[in-house]
Amino acid sequence: MSDIEEEFYSDERWQNWLDRLRDEELDPEDEDSARLLYNLQDDVAIAVAKIVSAYQNDELDEEEALEELASIREVVLEEPEFDDQDKKMLVEGVQTSLVAVFYSADVYVSNGPAEEASVDEYVEAAASAEREEEFDRALELAACAGSRLFEGEEIDLGITEELEYGPLTDWLSGLDSLQSALADPEVIEDEDE
């Protein structure tokens, strides 16, 4: 292990968020509920941004960074246990959004930023692939767009207004969280303020 002994994200942290969601009355139309779900998503995106930052600063080598990403991914993408199926679906929506965050980080750490197109061109291509029901290809293209965010590029989320709801809108929501995390990687408190 490198000199950096910080734990980027823990199962306990994720479980704290899930416990908080279990205790809340969640209504996706309610601003406070939506904020709680976005905070959960942003919290994970911040951890991913910190791992990539540590990699960029040579505090982690490629293998260590990929191991850290895999460790968080394993915790976060595990099927959530909720008695309330509506809450479970909301958490699964957040998990879907975070798939693109993890994949983008993997692409960046393994290969650097995707360089065949701009962020917006990758997003447009992902939208086209989704319309053709080529979901794996759409995710791959979304991750290529996301990999460019680590180099300071930005994604124009105006495109989401033109998209029908589907996996890509969730993935772009995750990339929006990643973009915010890269701009201001502050920890979101998982306890009540």
Coordinates of C-alpha atoms in Angstrom, one line a residue:
M1 CA 0.0 0.0 0.0
S2 CA 1.2 3.5 -0.6
D3 CA 1.9 6.2 2.0
I4 CA -1.7 7.3 1.8
E5 CA -3.6 5.4 4.4
E6 CA -6.9 7.3 4.1
E7 CA -10.0 5.3 3.6
F8 CA -11.8 6.9 0.7
Y9 CA -15.2 5.3 1.4
S10 CA -16.5 2.6 3.7
D11 CA -19.3 0.2 3.9
E12 CA -20.3 1.8 7.2
R13 CA -20.6 5.2 5.5
W14 CA -22.8 3.7 2.8
Q15 CA -24.9 1.9 5.4
N16 CA -25.4 5.1 7.4
W17 CA -26.9 6.7 4.3
L18 CA -29.2 3.7 3.7
D19 CA -30.2 3.8 7.3
R20 CA -31.1 7.4 7.0
L21 CA -33.1 6.7 3.9
R22 CA -35.0 3.9 5.7
D23 CA -35.9 6.4 8.5
E24 CA -37.1 9.2 6.1
E25 CA -40.4 9.6 4.4
L26 CA -39.2 9.7 0.8
D27 CA -41.2 11.4 -2.0
P28 CA -39.1 12.0 -5.2
E29 CA -41.3 15.0 -5.9
D30 CA -40.4 16.5 -2.5
E31 CA -37.3 18.8 -2.6
D32 CA -35.9 17.5 0.7
S33 CA -36.2 13.9 -0.4
A34 CA -34.6 14.6 -3.7
R35 CA -31.8 16.5 -2.0
L36 CA -31.1 13.5 0.3
L37 CA -30.8 11.2 -2.7
Y38 CA -28.6 13.7 -4.5
N39 CA -26.4 14.1 -1.4
L40 CA -26.0 10.3 -1.3
Q41 CA -25.0 10.3 -4.9
D42 CA -22.7 13.3 -4.5
D43 CA -21.0 11.7 -1.5
V44 CA -19.9 8.7 -3.5
A45 CA -18.9 10.9 -6.5
I46 CA -16.7 12.9 -4.1
A47 CA -14.9 9.7 -2.9
V48 CA -14.3 8.7 -6.5
A49 CA -13.0 12.2 -7.3
K50 CA -10.6 11.9 -4.4
I51 CA -9.3 8.6 -5.5
V52 CA -8.6 9.9 -9.0
S53 CA -7.0 13.0 -7.5
A54 CA -4.7 10.8 -5.4
Y55 CA -3.8 8.9 -8.5
Q56 CA -3.1 12.1 -10.5
N57 CA -0.9 13.3 -7.6
D58 CA 1.1 10.0 -7.6
E59 CA -0.2 9.2 -4.1
L60 CA -1.8 6.0 -5.6
D61 CA -0.4 4.0 -8.5
E62 CA -2.8 2.7 -11.2
E63 CA -3.3 -0.7 -9.5
E64 CA -4.0 0.9 -6.1
A65 CA -6.4 3.4 -7.6
L66 CA -8.3 0.7 -9.5
E67 CA -8.5 -1.4 -6.3
E68 CA -9.9 1.5 -4.3
L69 CA -12.5 2.2 -7.1
A70 CA -13.4 -1.5 -7.1
S71 CA -13.7 -1.5 -3.3
I72 CA -16.2 1.4 -3.3
R73 CA -18.1 0.0 -6.3
E74 CA -18.6 -3.3 -4.5
V75 CA -20.0 -1.6 -1.5
V76 CA -22.2 0.9 -3.4
L77 CA -23.6 -1.4 -6.1
E78 CA -24.6 -4.2 -3.8
E79 CA -28.4 -4.8 -3.9
P80 CA -29.9 -2.6 -1.2
E81 CA -32.1 -4.3 1.4
F82 CA -35.3 -2.3 1.9
D83 CA -38.7 -3.5 2.9
D84 CA -40.2 -0.5 1.1
Q85 CA -40.0 -1.2 -2.6
D86 CA -40.3 2.4 -3.6
K87 CA -37.3 3.3 -1.5
K88 CA -35.4 0.4 -2.9
M89 CA -36.2 1.7 -6.5
L90 CA -35.0 5.2 -5.6
V91 CA -31.7 3.8 -4.2
E92 CA -31.3 1.6 -7.3
G93 CA -31.7 4.8 -9.4
V94 CA -28.8 6.4 -7.5
Q95 CA -26.8 3.2 -8.1
T96 CA -27.5 3.3 -11.8
S97 CA -26.3 6.9 -11.9
L98 CA -23.1 5.9 -10.1
V99 CA -22.3 3.2 -12.6
A100 CA -21.2 5.9 -15.0
V101 CA -19.1 7.6 -12.3
F102 CA -17.2 4.3 -11.6
Y103 CA -16.8 3.4 -15.2
S104 CA -15.5 6.9 -16.1
A105 CA -12.9 6.8 -13.3
D106 CA -11.8 3.3 -14.5
V107 CA -11.4 4.6 -18.0
Y108 CA -9.4 7.6 -16.9
V109 CA -7.1 5.7 -14.5
S110 CA -6.5 2.8 -17.0
N111 CA -6.2 4.8 -20.2
G112 CA -6.3 8.6 -19.5
P113 CA -9.1 10.7 -20.9
A114 CA -10.9 9.4 -24.0
E115 CA -9.6 11.5 -26.8
E116 CA -11.6 10.6 -29.9
A117 CA -14.3 13.2 -29.4
S118 CA -15.4 16.1 -27.1
V119 CA -17.5 15.5 -24.0
D120 CA -20.6 16.7 -25.8
E121 CA -19.9 14.5 -28.8
Y122 CA -19.6 11.5 -26.6
V123 CA -22.9 12.3 -24.9
E124 CA -24.6 12.8 -28.3
A125 CA -23.2 9.4 -29.4
A126 CA -24.4 7.8 -26.2
A127 CA -27.9 9.2 -26.8
S128 CA -27.8 7.8 -30.3
A129 CA -26.7 4.3 -29.0
E130 CA -29.4 4.4 -26.4
R131 CA -32.1 5.1 -29.0
E132 CA -30.8 2.0 -30.9
E133 CA -31.1 0.1 -27.6
E134 CA -27.3 -0.5 -27.6
F135 CA -27.1 0.1 -23.8
D136 CA -23.6 -1.3 -23.3
R137 CA -22.3 1.0 -26.0
A138 CA -24.2 4.0 -24.6
L139 CA -22.6 3.4 -21.2
E140 CA -19.2 3.0 -22.7
L141 CA -19.6 6.4 -24.5
A142 CA -21.0 8.1 -21.4
A143 CA -17.9 6.8 -19.5
C144 CA -15.7 8.2 -22.2
A145 CA -17.4 11.6 -21.7
G146 CA -16.9 11.2 -18.0
S147 CA -13.3 10.4 -18.3
R148 CA -12.7 13.9 -19.8
L149 CA -14.2 15.5 -16.7
F150 CA -11.1 14.6 -14.8
E151 CA -9.1 16.9 -17.2
G152 CA -11.4 19.8 -16.3
E153 CA -13.8 19.6 -19.2
E154 CA -17.5 20.1 -18.5
I155 CA -20.6 18.4 -19.6
D156 CA -23.6 20.4 -20.9
L157 CA -26.6 18.8 -19.2
G158 CA -29.0 20.7 -21.4
I159 CA -29.1 17.5 -23.5
T160 CA -31.0 15.7 -20.8
E161 CA -34.1 17.9 -21.7
E162 CA -34.1 16.3 -25.2
L163 CA -33.7 12.8 -23.9
E164 CA -36.5 10.4 -23.0
Y165 CA -36.0 9.0 -19.5
G166 CA -33.7 6.0 -19.6
P167 CA -30.4 4.7 -18.4
L168 CA -28.5 7.6 -20.0
T169 CA -30.4 10.2 -18.1
D170 CA -29.4 8.4 -14.9
W171 CA -25.8 8.1 -16.0
L172 CA -25.7 11.8 -16.9
S173 CA -27.0 12.6 -13.4
G174 CA -24.1 10.6 -12.0
L175 CA -21.7 12.5 -14.3
D176 CA -23.2 15.8 -13.0
S177 CA -22.4 14.7 -9.5
L178 CA -18.9 13.8 -10.6
Q179 CA -18.5 17.2 -12.3
S180 CA -19.6 18.9 -9.1
A181 CA -17.3 16.8 -7.0
L182 CA -14.3 17.7 -9.2
A183 CA -15.1 21.4 -8.9
D184 CA -15.6 21.3 -5.1
P185 CA -14.6 18.0 -3.5
E186 CA -16.0 18.7 -0.1
V187 CA -17.3 16.0 2.1
I188 CA -21.1 15.8 2.4
E189 CA -22.1 15.0 6.0
D190 CA -24.0 11.8 6.2
E191 CA -25.5 12.8 9.6
D192 CA -28.2 15.3 10.2
E193 CA -27.0 18.9 10.1

